[in-house]
Short mmCIF file of N, CA, C and O in Angstrom, two decimals:
data_model
loop_
_atom_site.label_atom_id
_atom_site.label_comp_id
_atom_site.label_asym_id
_atom_site.label_seq_id
_atom_site.Cartn_x
_atom_site.Cartn_y
_atom_site.Cartn_z
N MET A 1 -36.05 -9.29 34.05
CA MET A 1 -35.37 -8.72 33.04
C MET A 1 -35.89 -9.29 31.65
O MET A 1 -35.80 -10.52 31.62
N ARG A 2 -36.15 -8.42 30.71
CA ARG A 2 -36.62 -8.98 29.49
C ARG A 2 -35.47 -9.74 28.85
O ARG A 2 -34.38 -9.26 28.71
N GLY A 3 -35.75 -10.90 28.21
CA GLY A 3 -34.85 -11.53 27.36
C GLY A 3 -34.15 -12.62 28.20
O GLY A 3 -33.50 -13.68 27.60
N VAL A 4 -33.97 -12.53 29.52
CA VAL A 4 -33.40 -13.54 30.42
C VAL A 4 -34.21 -14.76 30.30
O VAL A 4 -35.38 -14.79 30.40
N ILE A 5 -33.49 -15.84 30.24
CA ILE A 5 -34.14 -17.23 30.30
C ILE A 5 -34.91 -17.47 31.62
O ILE A 5 -34.25 -17.23 32.66
N ASN A 6 -36.11 -17.78 31.47
CA ASN A 6 -37.01 -18.04 32.63
C ASN A 6 -36.78 -19.44 33.08
O ASN A 6 -36.51 -19.66 34.41
N HIS A 7 -36.88 -20.44 32.26
CA HIS A 7 -36.56 -21.75 32.71
C HIS A 7 -36.21 -22.73 31.48
O HIS A 7 -36.48 -22.29 30.36
N ILE A 8 -35.50 -23.77 31.73
CA ILE A 8 -35.20 -24.75 30.85
C ILE A 8 -35.74 -25.98 31.42
O ILE A 8 -35.47 -26.37 32.57
N ALA A 9 -36.49 -26.83 30.68
CA ALA A 9 -37.17 -28.05 31.06
C ALA A 9 -36.40 -29.24 30.36
O ALA A 9 -36.22 -29.15 29.11
N ILE A 10 -35.91 -30.11 31.15
CA ILE A 10 -35.18 -31.19 30.71
C ILE A 10 -35.97 -32.51 30.94
O ILE A 10 -36.22 -32.87 32.12
N ASN A 11 -36.24 -33.32 29.82
CA ASN A 11 -36.92 -34.63 30.12
C ASN A 11 -35.90 -35.69 30.36
O ASN A 11 -35.02 -35.73 29.54
N VAL A 12 -36.06 -36.46 31.28
CA VAL A 12 -34.88 -37.44 31.70
C VAL A 12 -35.54 -38.88 31.65
O VAL A 12 -36.80 -39.06 32.09
N SER A 13 -34.89 -39.93 31.41
CA SER A 13 -35.33 -41.20 31.49
C SER A 13 -35.44 -41.92 32.89
O SER A 13 -36.49 -42.66 33.08
N ASP A 14 -34.62 -41.31 33.79
CA ASP A 14 -34.65 -41.78 35.14
C ASP A 14 -34.25 -40.61 36.02
O ASP A 14 -33.25 -40.44 36.25
N ARG A 15 -35.32 -40.04 36.63
CA ARG A 15 -35.23 -38.75 37.48
C ARG A 15 -34.25 -39.14 38.63
O ARG A 15 -33.34 -38.25 38.98
N GLU A 16 -34.24 -40.23 39.24
CA GLU A 16 -33.35 -40.53 40.29
C GLU A 16 -31.95 -40.59 39.92
O GLU A 16 -31.10 -40.07 40.60
N VAL A 17 -31.58 -41.27 38.83
CA VAL A 17 -30.29 -41.22 38.16
C VAL A 17 -29.90 -39.78 37.91
O VAL A 17 -28.72 -39.36 38.10
N SER A 18 -30.81 -39.18 37.09
CA SER A 18 -30.44 -37.77 36.57
C SER A 18 -30.08 -36.88 37.84
O SER A 18 -29.33 -36.00 37.78
N ASN A 19 -30.82 -36.94 39.02
CA ASN A 19 -30.57 -36.20 40.06
C ASN A 19 -29.18 -36.35 40.79
O ASN A 19 -28.61 -35.45 41.23
N LEU A 20 -28.71 -37.64 40.70
CA LEU A 20 -27.38 -37.98 41.14
C LEU A 20 -26.27 -37.04 40.40
O LEU A 20 -25.16 -36.67 40.81
N PHE A 21 -26.65 -36.96 39.08
CA PHE A 21 -25.80 -36.12 38.18
C PHE A 21 -26.00 -34.57 38.44
O PHE A 21 -25.12 -33.87 38.75
N TYR A 22 -27.31 -34.27 38.39
CA TYR A 22 -27.50 -32.70 38.47
C TYR A 22 -27.38 -32.15 39.77
O TYR A 22 -27.14 -30.99 39.85
N THR A 23 -27.62 -32.76 40.94
CA THR A 23 -27.62 -32.08 42.12
C THR A 23 -26.36 -31.62 42.52
O THR A 23 -26.23 -30.42 42.89
N PRO A 24 -25.18 -32.28 42.51
CA PRO A 24 -23.96 -31.61 42.85
C PRO A 24 -23.50 -30.42 41.93
O PRO A 24 -23.00 -29.40 42.24
N ILE A 25 -23.83 -30.59 40.66
CA ILE A 25 -23.64 -29.61 39.67
C ILE A 25 -24.45 -28.39 39.75
O ILE A 25 -23.88 -27.19 39.87
N LEU A 26 -25.64 -28.61 39.90
CA LEU A 26 -26.52 -27.33 40.10
C LEU A 26 -26.47 -26.57 41.36
O LEU A 26 -26.33 -25.43 41.48
N GLU A 27 -26.09 -27.54 42.52
CA GLU A 27 -25.63 -26.84 43.73
C GLU A 27 -24.50 -25.93 43.59
O GLU A 27 -24.30 -24.74 44.18
N TRP A 28 -23.47 -26.50 42.98
CA TRP A 28 -22.24 -25.87 42.86
C TRP A 28 -22.36 -24.55 42.10
O TRP A 28 -21.63 -23.64 42.30
N LEU A 29 -23.33 -24.60 41.02
CA LEU A 29 -23.62 -23.44 40.16
C LEU A 29 -24.50 -22.46 40.93
O LEU A 29 -24.65 -21.37 40.32
N GLY A 30 -24.96 -22.66 42.06
CA GLY A 30 -25.87 -21.72 42.82
C GLY A 30 -27.31 -21.89 42.64
O GLY A 30 -28.02 -21.04 42.98
N TYR A 31 -27.76 -23.14 42.18
CA TYR A 31 -29.16 -23.35 42.22
C TYR A 31 -29.60 -24.18 43.45
O TYR A 31 -28.79 -24.72 44.11
N GLU A 32 -30.80 -24.03 43.73
CA GLU A 32 -31.39 -24.65 45.00
C GLU A 32 -32.76 -25.35 44.49
O GLU A 32 -33.42 -24.79 43.68
N VAL A 33 -33.08 -26.46 45.07
CA VAL A 33 -34.39 -26.96 44.92
C VAL A 33 -35.59 -26.21 45.33
O VAL A 33 -35.41 -25.88 46.66
N GLU A 34 -36.40 -25.79 44.55
CA GLU A 34 -37.60 -24.96 44.90
C GLU A 34 -38.76 -25.88 45.09
O GLU A 34 -39.61 -25.60 46.02
N GLU A 35 -38.89 -26.95 44.39
CA GLU A 35 -39.96 -27.72 44.39
C GLU A 35 -39.64 -29.23 43.93
O GLU A 35 -39.01 -29.34 42.95
N GLU A 36 -40.12 -30.19 44.64
CA GLU A 36 -40.07 -31.50 44.24
C GLU A 36 -41.37 -32.05 44.20
O GLU A 36 -42.01 -32.28 45.22
N LEU A 37 -41.87 -32.53 43.04
CA LEU A 37 -43.15 -33.14 42.89
C LEU A 37 -42.84 -34.62 42.44
O LEU A 37 -41.74 -34.97 42.03
N ASP A 38 -43.91 -35.35 42.19
CA ASP A 38 -43.88 -36.72 41.73
C ASP A 38 -43.18 -36.84 40.44
O ASP A 38 -42.28 -37.82 40.19
N GLU A 39 -43.39 -36.04 39.50
CA GLU A 39 -42.80 -36.07 38.12
C GLU A 39 -41.76 -34.99 37.85
O GLU A 39 -41.33 -34.87 36.65
N LEU A 40 -41.52 -34.23 38.62
CA LEU A 40 -40.62 -33.03 38.41
C LEU A 40 -39.76 -32.43 39.49
O LEU A 40 -40.24 -32.55 40.64
N THR A 41 -38.59 -31.97 39.30
CA THR A 41 -37.74 -31.45 40.25
C THR A 41 -37.41 -29.88 39.62
O THR A 41 -36.89 -29.85 38.49
N VAL A 42 -37.74 -28.92 40.55
CA VAL A 42 -37.47 -27.58 40.03
C VAL A 42 -36.31 -26.99 40.81
O VAL A 42 -36.41 -27.00 42.12
N TRP A 43 -35.32 -26.63 39.99
CA TRP A 43 -34.12 -25.85 40.53
C TRP A 43 -34.09 -24.50 40.15
O TRP A 43 -34.43 -24.19 39.00
N VAL A 44 -33.72 -23.54 41.08
CA VAL A 44 -33.86 -22.18 40.84
C VAL A 44 -32.53 -21.54 41.18
O VAL A 44 -32.00 -21.82 42.36
N HIS A 45 -31.98 -20.72 40.22
CA HIS A 45 -30.70 -20.15 40.60
C HIS A 45 -30.91 -18.93 41.54
O HIS A 45 -31.70 -18.11 41.32
N LYS A 46 -30.03 -18.91 42.61
CA LYS A 46 -30.24 -17.89 43.70
C LYS A 46 -30.06 -16.44 43.16
O LYS A 46 -30.86 -15.44 43.77
N GLY A 47 -29.25 -16.18 42.15
CA GLY A 47 -29.05 -14.90 41.62
C GLY A 47 -30.00 -14.46 40.58
O GLY A 47 -30.41 -13.27 40.59
N SER A 48 -30.02 -15.33 39.55
CA SER A 48 -30.74 -14.89 38.32
C SER A 48 -32.19 -15.20 38.46
O SER A 48 -33.11 -14.65 37.62
N GLY A 49 -32.60 -16.20 39.20
CA GLY A 49 -34.02 -16.70 39.11
C GLY A 49 -34.26 -17.57 38.04
O GLY A 49 -35.47 -18.12 37.89
N THR A 50 -33.37 -17.99 37.18
CA THR A 50 -33.57 -18.86 36.20
C THR A 50 -33.81 -20.20 36.72
O THR A 50 -33.16 -20.64 37.64
N ALA A 51 -34.84 -20.91 36.23
CA ALA A 51 -34.91 -22.30 36.86
C ALA A 51 -34.77 -23.45 35.69
O ALA A 51 -34.78 -23.18 34.53
N ILE A 52 -34.26 -24.42 36.28
CA ILE A 52 -34.00 -25.80 35.48
C ILE A 52 -34.98 -26.86 35.94
O ILE A 52 -34.96 -27.21 37.24
N ASN A 53 -35.90 -27.27 35.16
CA ASN A 53 -36.99 -28.15 35.51
C ASN A 53 -36.52 -29.49 35.09
O ASN A 53 -36.37 -29.73 33.88
N ILE A 54 -36.35 -30.64 35.83
CA ILE A 54 -35.85 -31.92 35.55
C ILE A 54 -37.22 -32.86 35.57
O ILE A 54 -37.80 -32.95 36.76
N TRP A 55 -37.76 -33.11 34.42
CA TRP A 55 -39.04 -33.90 34.25
C TRP A 55 -38.79 -35.46 34.10
O TRP A 55 -37.93 -35.67 33.32
N ASP A 56 -39.78 -36.13 34.55
CA ASP A 56 -39.71 -37.52 34.24
C ASP A 56 -40.26 -37.64 32.78
O ASP A 56 -41.24 -37.00 32.53
N THR A 57 -39.63 -38.35 31.93
CA THR A 57 -40.13 -38.56 30.42
C THR A 57 -41.32 -39.53 30.62
O THR A 57 -41.43 -40.46 31.36
N LYS A 58 -42.41 -39.22 29.87
CA LYS A 58 -43.53 -40.10 29.73
C LYS A 58 -43.11 -41.37 29.36
O LYS A 58 -42.21 -41.61 28.52
N GLU A 59 -43.82 -42.39 29.90
CA GLU A 59 -43.39 -43.81 29.81
C GLU A 59 -43.19 -44.17 28.18
O GLU A 59 -42.36 -45.03 27.79
N GLU A 60 -44.23 -43.73 27.46
CA GLU A 60 -44.27 -44.09 26.03
C GLU A 60 -43.05 -43.46 25.13
O GLU A 60 -42.79 -43.77 24.09
N HIS A 61 -42.22 -42.41 25.83
CA HIS A 61 -41.16 -41.86 25.15
C HIS A 61 -39.95 -42.20 25.67
O HIS A 61 -38.79 -41.92 25.20
N LYS A 62 -39.77 -43.15 26.71
CA LYS A 62 -38.56 -43.54 27.35
C LYS A 62 -37.56 -44.31 26.50
O LYS A 62 -36.37 -44.32 26.78
N LYS A 63 -38.01 -44.97 25.42
CA LYS A 63 -37.18 -45.62 24.57
C LYS A 63 -36.50 -44.94 23.59
O LYS A 63 -35.52 -45.16 22.89
N SER A 64 -37.07 -43.60 23.46
CA SER A 64 -36.44 -42.63 22.58
C SER A 64 -35.04 -42.19 23.15
O SER A 64 -34.82 -42.08 24.28
N GLU A 65 -33.99 -41.99 22.14
CA GLU A 65 -32.82 -41.57 22.69
C GLU A 65 -32.62 -40.08 22.32
O GLU A 65 -33.05 -39.83 21.21
N PHE A 66 -31.77 -39.44 23.13
CA PHE A 66 -31.54 -37.94 22.78
C PHE A 66 -30.52 -37.87 21.76
O PHE A 66 -29.58 -38.69 21.68
N ASN A 67 -30.58 -36.95 20.83
CA ASN A 67 -29.65 -36.75 19.79
C ASN A 67 -29.48 -35.31 19.67
O ASN A 67 -30.33 -34.58 19.05
N ARG A 68 -28.28 -34.75 20.10
CA ARG A 68 -28.18 -33.28 20.05
C ARG A 68 -28.05 -32.75 18.67
O ARG A 68 -28.03 -31.64 18.35
N HIS A 69 -27.92 -33.58 17.69
CA HIS A 69 -27.62 -33.12 16.12
C HIS A 69 -29.06 -33.19 15.42
O HIS A 69 -29.03 -32.79 14.34
N ALA A 70 -30.10 -33.72 16.15
CA ALA A 70 -31.40 -33.70 15.54
C ALA A 70 -32.09 -32.37 15.85
O ALA A 70 -31.48 -31.48 16.67
N ILE A 71 -33.28 -32.10 15.35
CA ILE A 71 -33.92 -30.90 15.52
C ILE A 71 -34.13 -30.86 17.09
O ILE A 71 -34.53 -31.93 17.65
N GLY A 72 -33.97 -29.68 17.58
CA GLY A 72 -34.26 -29.32 19.18
C GLY A 72 -32.90 -29.01 19.69
O GLY A 72 -32.14 -28.35 19.19
N LEU A 73 -32.87 -29.26 21.09
CA LEU A 73 -31.80 -28.86 21.89
C LEU A 73 -30.47 -29.47 21.45
O LEU A 73 -30.32 -30.65 21.06
N ASN A 74 -29.38 -28.57 21.43
CA ASN A 74 -28.15 -29.25 21.08
C ASN A 74 -27.34 -29.40 22.31
O ASN A 74 -26.85 -30.36 22.70
N HIS A 75 -27.19 -28.25 23.12
CA HIS A 75 -26.52 -28.41 24.50
C HIS A 75 -26.83 -27.18 25.32
O HIS A 75 -27.43 -26.24 24.94
N ILE A 76 -26.42 -27.41 26.70
CA ILE A 76 -26.83 -26.28 27.63
C ILE A 76 -25.44 -25.79 28.04
O ILE A 76 -24.53 -26.69 28.35
N ALA A 77 -25.15 -24.48 27.95
CA ALA A 77 -23.93 -23.90 28.46
C ALA A 77 -24.15 -23.02 29.67
O ALA A 77 -24.98 -22.06 29.58
N PHE A 78 -23.33 -23.16 30.65
CA PHE A 78 -23.21 -22.48 31.89
C PHE A 78 -22.14 -21.46 31.84
O PHE A 78 -21.00 -21.87 31.38
N ASN A 79 -22.21 -20.19 32.48
CA ASN A 79 -21.07 -19.27 32.50
C ASN A 79 -20.15 -19.59 33.64
O ASN A 79 -20.67 -19.77 34.72
N ALA A 80 -18.88 -19.39 33.42
CA ALA A 80 -17.96 -19.29 34.57
C ALA A 80 -17.40 -17.89 34.51
O ALA A 80 -17.35 -17.10 33.51
N LYS A 81 -17.06 -17.43 35.73
CA LYS A 81 -16.57 -16.17 35.85
C LYS A 81 -14.95 -16.12 35.68
O LYS A 81 -14.34 -15.10 35.18
N THR A 82 -14.42 -17.25 35.70
CA THR A 82 -12.89 -17.34 35.50
C THR A 82 -12.64 -18.66 34.89
O THR A 82 -13.29 -19.65 34.96
N ALA A 83 -11.37 -18.69 34.15
CA ALA A 83 -10.91 -19.91 33.78
C ALA A 83 -10.75 -20.98 34.78
O ALA A 83 -10.91 -22.22 34.65
N LYS A 84 -10.24 -20.55 35.97
CA LYS A 84 -10.09 -21.38 37.06
C LYS A 84 -11.25 -22.15 37.38
O LYS A 84 -11.25 -23.32 37.84
N GLU A 85 -12.39 -21.41 37.32
CA GLU A 85 -13.72 -22.10 37.59
C GLU A 85 -14.02 -23.22 36.70
O GLU A 85 -14.63 -24.27 37.17
N VAL A 86 -13.62 -23.12 35.48
CA VAL A 86 -13.80 -24.28 34.54
C VAL A 86 -13.05 -25.44 34.91
O VAL A 86 -13.45 -26.55 34.95
N ASP A 87 -11.85 -25.32 35.49
CA ASP A 87 -11.04 -26.28 35.89
C ASP A 87 -11.60 -26.94 37.08
O ASP A 87 -11.62 -28.18 37.37
N GLU A 88 -12.21 -26.12 38.05
CA GLU A 88 -12.88 -26.64 39.30
C GLU A 88 -14.09 -27.44 38.79
O GLU A 88 -14.36 -28.48 39.43
N PHE A 89 -14.83 -26.94 37.84
CA PHE A 89 -16.07 -27.59 37.40
C PHE A 89 -15.59 -28.99 36.74
O PHE A 89 -16.32 -30.03 36.98
N TYR A 90 -14.57 -29.10 36.15
CA TYR A 90 -13.99 -30.35 35.48
C TYR A 90 -13.77 -31.40 36.70
O TYR A 90 -14.00 -32.39 36.57
N GLU A 91 -13.07 -30.95 37.80
CA GLU A 91 -12.85 -31.70 38.97
C GLU A 91 -14.10 -32.24 39.50
O GLU A 91 -14.37 -33.40 39.86
N LEU A 92 -15.19 -31.36 39.60
CA LEU A 92 -16.38 -31.85 39.98
C LEU A 92 -17.02 -33.00 39.11
O LEU A 92 -17.62 -33.95 39.66
N LEU A 93 -17.00 -32.67 37.80
CA LEU A 93 -17.48 -33.74 36.83
C LEU A 93 -16.71 -34.97 37.14
O LEU A 93 -17.41 -36.10 36.98
N GLN A 94 -15.62 -35.16 37.25
CA GLN A 94 -14.69 -36.15 37.48
C GLN A 94 -15.11 -36.83 38.78
O GLN A 94 -15.20 -38.17 38.83
N SER A 95 -15.36 -36.13 39.89
CA SER A 95 -15.83 -36.63 41.11
C SER A 95 -17.13 -37.37 41.06
O SER A 95 -17.45 -38.26 41.87
N ILE A 96 -18.04 -36.89 40.16
CA ILE A 96 -19.37 -37.68 40.07
C ILE A 96 -19.29 -38.64 38.94
O ILE A 96 -20.30 -39.19 38.50
N GLU A 97 -18.20 -38.98 38.33
CA GLU A 97 -17.90 -39.89 37.19
C GLU A 97 -18.78 -39.51 36.15
O GLU A 97 -19.23 -40.47 35.38
N ALA A 98 -18.97 -38.20 35.67
CA ALA A 98 -19.62 -37.80 34.47
C ALA A 98 -18.79 -38.25 33.24
O ALA A 98 -17.67 -38.31 33.33
N GLU A 99 -19.67 -38.35 32.12
CA GLU A 99 -18.86 -38.69 30.90
C GLU A 99 -18.27 -37.41 30.28
O GLU A 99 -19.16 -36.43 30.08
N ILE A 100 -17.15 -37.36 30.27
CA ILE A 100 -16.41 -36.12 29.77
C ILE A 100 -16.31 -36.26 28.24
O ILE A 100 -15.56 -37.10 27.87
N LEU A 101 -16.78 -35.28 27.63
CA LEU A 101 -16.70 -35.29 26.13
C LEU A 101 -15.33 -34.64 25.66
O LEU A 101 -14.52 -35.25 24.89
N ASP A 102 -15.06 -33.39 26.33
CA ASP A 102 -13.84 -32.73 26.11
C ASP A 102 -13.27 -32.07 27.42
O ASP A 102 -14.15 -31.34 27.96
N PRO A 103 -12.06 -32.38 27.92
CA PRO A 103 -11.66 -31.80 29.15
C PRO A 103 -11.41 -30.31 28.87
O PRO A 103 -11.43 -29.79 27.62
N PRO A 104 -11.06 -29.48 29.94
CA PRO A 104 -10.90 -28.09 29.68
C PRO A 104 -9.85 -27.77 28.51
O PRO A 104 -8.71 -28.43 28.46
N ALA A 105 -10.27 -26.86 27.71
CA ALA A 105 -9.32 -26.42 26.57
C ALA A 105 -9.76 -25.05 26.24
O ALA A 105 -10.70 -24.61 26.45
N HIS A 106 -8.89 -24.47 25.42
CA HIS A 106 -9.05 -23.24 24.72
C HIS A 106 -9.76 -23.34 23.44
O HIS A 106 -9.44 -24.31 22.64
N TYR A 107 -10.65 -22.58 23.13
CA TYR A 107 -11.46 -22.57 21.90
C TYR A 107 -11.29 -21.22 21.24
O TYR A 107 -12.43 -20.49 21.15
N ASP A 108 -10.09 -20.85 20.94
CA ASP A 108 -9.89 -19.36 20.38
C ASP A 108 -10.55 -19.25 19.10
O ASP A 108 -10.92 -18.01 18.63
N ASP A 109 -11.01 -20.32 18.39
CA ASP A 109 -11.84 -20.12 17.13
C ASP A 109 -13.16 -19.69 17.40
O ASP A 109 -13.91 -19.08 16.48
N TYR A 110 -13.66 -19.87 18.71
CA TYR A 110 -15.03 -19.34 19.13
C TYR A 110 -14.84 -17.83 19.47
O TYR A 110 -15.54 -16.99 18.92
N GLU A 111 -13.89 -17.60 20.25
CA GLU A 111 -13.53 -16.34 20.78
C GLU A 111 -12.08 -16.32 21.38
O GLU A 111 -11.89 -17.28 22.16
N LYS A 112 -11.32 -15.35 21.47
CA LYS A 112 -10.01 -15.25 22.06
C LYS A 112 -10.25 -15.35 23.57
O LYS A 112 -11.00 -14.73 24.12
N GLY A 113 -9.58 -16.29 24.07
CA GLY A 113 -9.70 -16.60 25.55
C GLY A 113 -10.84 -17.59 26.01
O GLY A 113 -11.09 -17.95 27.08
N TYR A 114 -11.61 -18.00 25.07
CA TYR A 114 -12.88 -18.89 25.29
C TYR A 114 -12.12 -20.26 25.91
O TYR A 114 -11.29 -20.82 25.22
N TYR A 115 -12.65 -20.68 27.13
CA TYR A 115 -12.21 -21.74 27.79
C TYR A 115 -13.25 -22.62 28.23
O TYR A 115 -13.99 -22.10 29.02
N ALA A 116 -13.34 -23.89 28.01
CA ALA A 116 -14.55 -24.65 28.21
C ALA A 116 -14.22 -26.15 28.55
O ALA A 116 -13.29 -26.61 27.99
N VAL A 117 -15.25 -26.79 29.25
CA VAL A 117 -15.31 -28.10 29.41
C VAL A 117 -16.63 -28.72 28.90
O VAL A 117 -17.65 -27.87 29.13
N PHE A 118 -16.65 -30.06 28.36
CA PHE A 118 -17.84 -30.36 27.88
C PHE A 118 -18.20 -31.82 28.48
O PHE A 118 -17.15 -32.67 28.60
N ALA A 119 -19.38 -32.06 28.79
CA ALA A 119 -19.81 -33.43 29.37
C ALA A 119 -21.15 -33.74 28.92
O ALA A 119 -21.93 -32.97 28.21
N THR A 120 -21.55 -34.92 29.32
CA THR A 120 -22.98 -35.26 29.08
C THR A 120 -23.66 -35.75 30.28
O THR A 120 -23.06 -36.43 31.12
N ASP A 121 -25.08 -35.55 30.48
CA ASP A 121 -25.78 -36.10 31.57
C ASP A 121 -26.03 -37.62 31.23
O ASP A 121 -25.60 -38.05 30.12
N PRO A 122 -26.58 -38.31 32.04
CA PRO A 122 -26.90 -39.77 31.80
C PRO A 122 -27.67 -40.10 30.58
O PRO A 122 -27.62 -41.11 30.05
N ASP A 123 -28.53 -39.10 30.15
CA ASP A 123 -29.22 -39.35 28.80
C ASP A 123 -28.55 -38.77 27.65
O ASP A 123 -29.34 -38.92 26.59
N GLY A 124 -27.47 -38.28 27.78
CA GLY A 124 -26.72 -37.85 26.49
C GLY A 124 -26.82 -36.33 26.25
O GLY A 124 -26.31 -35.87 25.26
N VAL A 125 -27.38 -35.53 27.26
CA VAL A 125 -27.62 -34.19 27.04
C VAL A 125 -26.27 -33.61 27.12
O VAL A 125 -25.70 -33.65 28.17
N LYS A 126 -25.75 -32.74 26.21
CA LYS A 126 -24.50 -32.09 26.36
C LYS A 126 -24.49 -30.72 27.36
O LYS A 126 -25.39 -29.96 27.20
N ILE A 127 -23.62 -30.88 28.17
CA ILE A 127 -23.46 -29.86 29.19
C ILE A 127 -22.13 -29.01 29.03
O ILE A 127 -21.07 -29.79 28.97
N GLU A 128 -22.01 -27.76 28.88
CA GLU A 128 -20.87 -26.96 28.77
C GLU A 128 -20.69 -25.95 29.92
O GLU A 128 -21.72 -25.53 30.24
N PHE A 129 -19.45 -25.92 30.41
CA PHE A 129 -19.17 -24.83 31.39
C PHE A 129 -18.05 -24.13 30.80
O PHE A 129 -16.94 -24.58 30.40
N THR A 130 -18.31 -22.72 30.58
CA THR A 130 -17.37 -21.85 29.77
C THR A 130 -17.01 -20.66 30.30
O THR A 130 -17.84 -19.90 30.91
N TYR A 131 -15.78 -20.15 30.22
CA TYR A 131 -15.33 -18.97 30.57
C TYR A 131 -15.20 -18.20 29.14
O TYR A 131 -14.44 -18.57 28.28
N THR A 132 -16.08 -17.06 29.06
CA THR A 132 -16.11 -16.32 27.78
C THR A 132 -15.53 -14.88 28.30
O THR A 132 -16.37 -14.15 28.81
N PRO A 133 -14.34 -14.57 27.96
CA PRO A 133 -13.80 -13.25 28.38
C PRO A 133 -14.59 -12.01 28.04
O PRO A 133 -14.88 -11.00 28.86
N SER A 134 -15.35 -12.12 26.97
CA SER A 134 -16.06 -10.83 26.43
C SER A 134 -17.32 -10.56 27.40
O SER A 134 -17.71 -9.36 27.37
N MET A 135 -17.71 -11.52 28.12
CA MET A 135 -18.80 -11.25 28.84
C MET A 135 -18.46 -10.39 30.20
O MET A 135 -19.16 -9.86 30.83
N TYR A 136 -17.10 -10.28 30.43
CA TYR A 136 -16.57 -9.72 31.57
C TYR A 136 -15.76 -8.48 31.26
O TYR A 136 -15.06 -8.01 32.12
N THR A 137 -15.69 -7.97 30.09
CA THR A 137 -15.11 -6.89 29.81
C THR A 137 -15.94 -5.80 29.05
O THR A 137 -16.95 -6.30 28.28
N LYS A 138 -15.70 -4.64 28.98
CA LYS A 138 -16.41 -3.67 28.30
C LYS A 138 -15.72 -3.73 26.79
O LYS A 138 -14.68 -3.89 26.53
N LYS A 139 -16.63 -3.34 25.88
CA LYS A 139 -16.29 -3.40 24.50
C LYS A 139 -15.05 -2.48 24.27
O LYS A 139 -15.01 -1.19 24.74
N GLY A 140 -14.11 -3.18 23.66
CA GLY A 140 -12.85 -2.25 23.35
C GLY A 140 -11.71 -2.55 24.43
O GLY A 140 -10.66 -2.08 24.27
N GLU A 141 -12.08 -3.07 25.65
CA GLU A 141 -11.17 -3.25 26.59
C GLU A 141 -10.58 -4.60 26.60
O GLU A 141 -11.11 -5.60 26.01
N GLU A 142 -9.34 -4.79 26.99
CA GLU A 142 -8.63 -6.17 26.84
C GLU A 142 -8.91 -6.79 28.16
O GLU A 142 -8.88 -6.26 29.25
N ASN A 143 -9.22 -8.08 28.17
CA ASN A 143 -9.38 -8.84 29.48
C ASN A 143 -8.17 -9.21 29.88
O ASN A 143 -7.08 -9.54 29.34
N THR A 144 -7.92 -9.12 31.28
CA THR A 144 -6.68 -9.41 32.00
C THR A 144 -6.74 -10.69 32.72
O THR A 144 -5.73 -11.01 33.39
N GLU A 145 -7.75 -11.52 32.72
CA GLU A 145 -7.88 -12.75 33.30
C GLU A 145 -6.90 -13.74 32.94
O GLU A 145 -6.48 -13.88 31.66
N GLU A 146 -6.13 -14.34 33.69
CA GLU A 146 -5.03 -15.19 33.35
C GLU A 146 -5.69 -16.51 32.91
O GLU A 146 -6.45 -17.06 33.64
N ILE A 147 -5.36 -16.94 31.74
CA ILE A 147 -5.85 -18.11 31.08
C ILE A 147 -4.78 -19.30 31.44
O ILE A 147 -3.65 -18.99 31.05
N ASN A 148 -5.31 -20.43 31.77
CA ASN A 148 -4.45 -21.59 31.93
C ASN A 148 -3.66 -21.89 30.68
O ASN A 148 -4.21 -21.89 29.59
#
């Protein structure tokens, strides 16, 4: 499908540590490991085909720190089908002892019914899991999803 993201590549300082973070999250979200190479793990979503590539950072760049407020990537947001899924994702984040930036909350200033949780990966990349009602309703219809 034109315009759908093909893949996202994330450079990490320690792929073994990052895989401990990303494996339960990506599996829960419906991704499977398609390929494991010396310097790269390729995860592919079973439904969309979108890939997330976890790369070892080149040695000369490992001392660099990620800054989401600098030029480049700010964060990665994944869709939830319901607000309840956001709460379940939060429980998963807690079970892997992820750094939680913001627990599940409403962000009606983004959009009415917007409900999300925010965390960071081991290198500080911000991860968001969000229920965005407008994605699941036709224009002009009111969403009937019960929000916590």
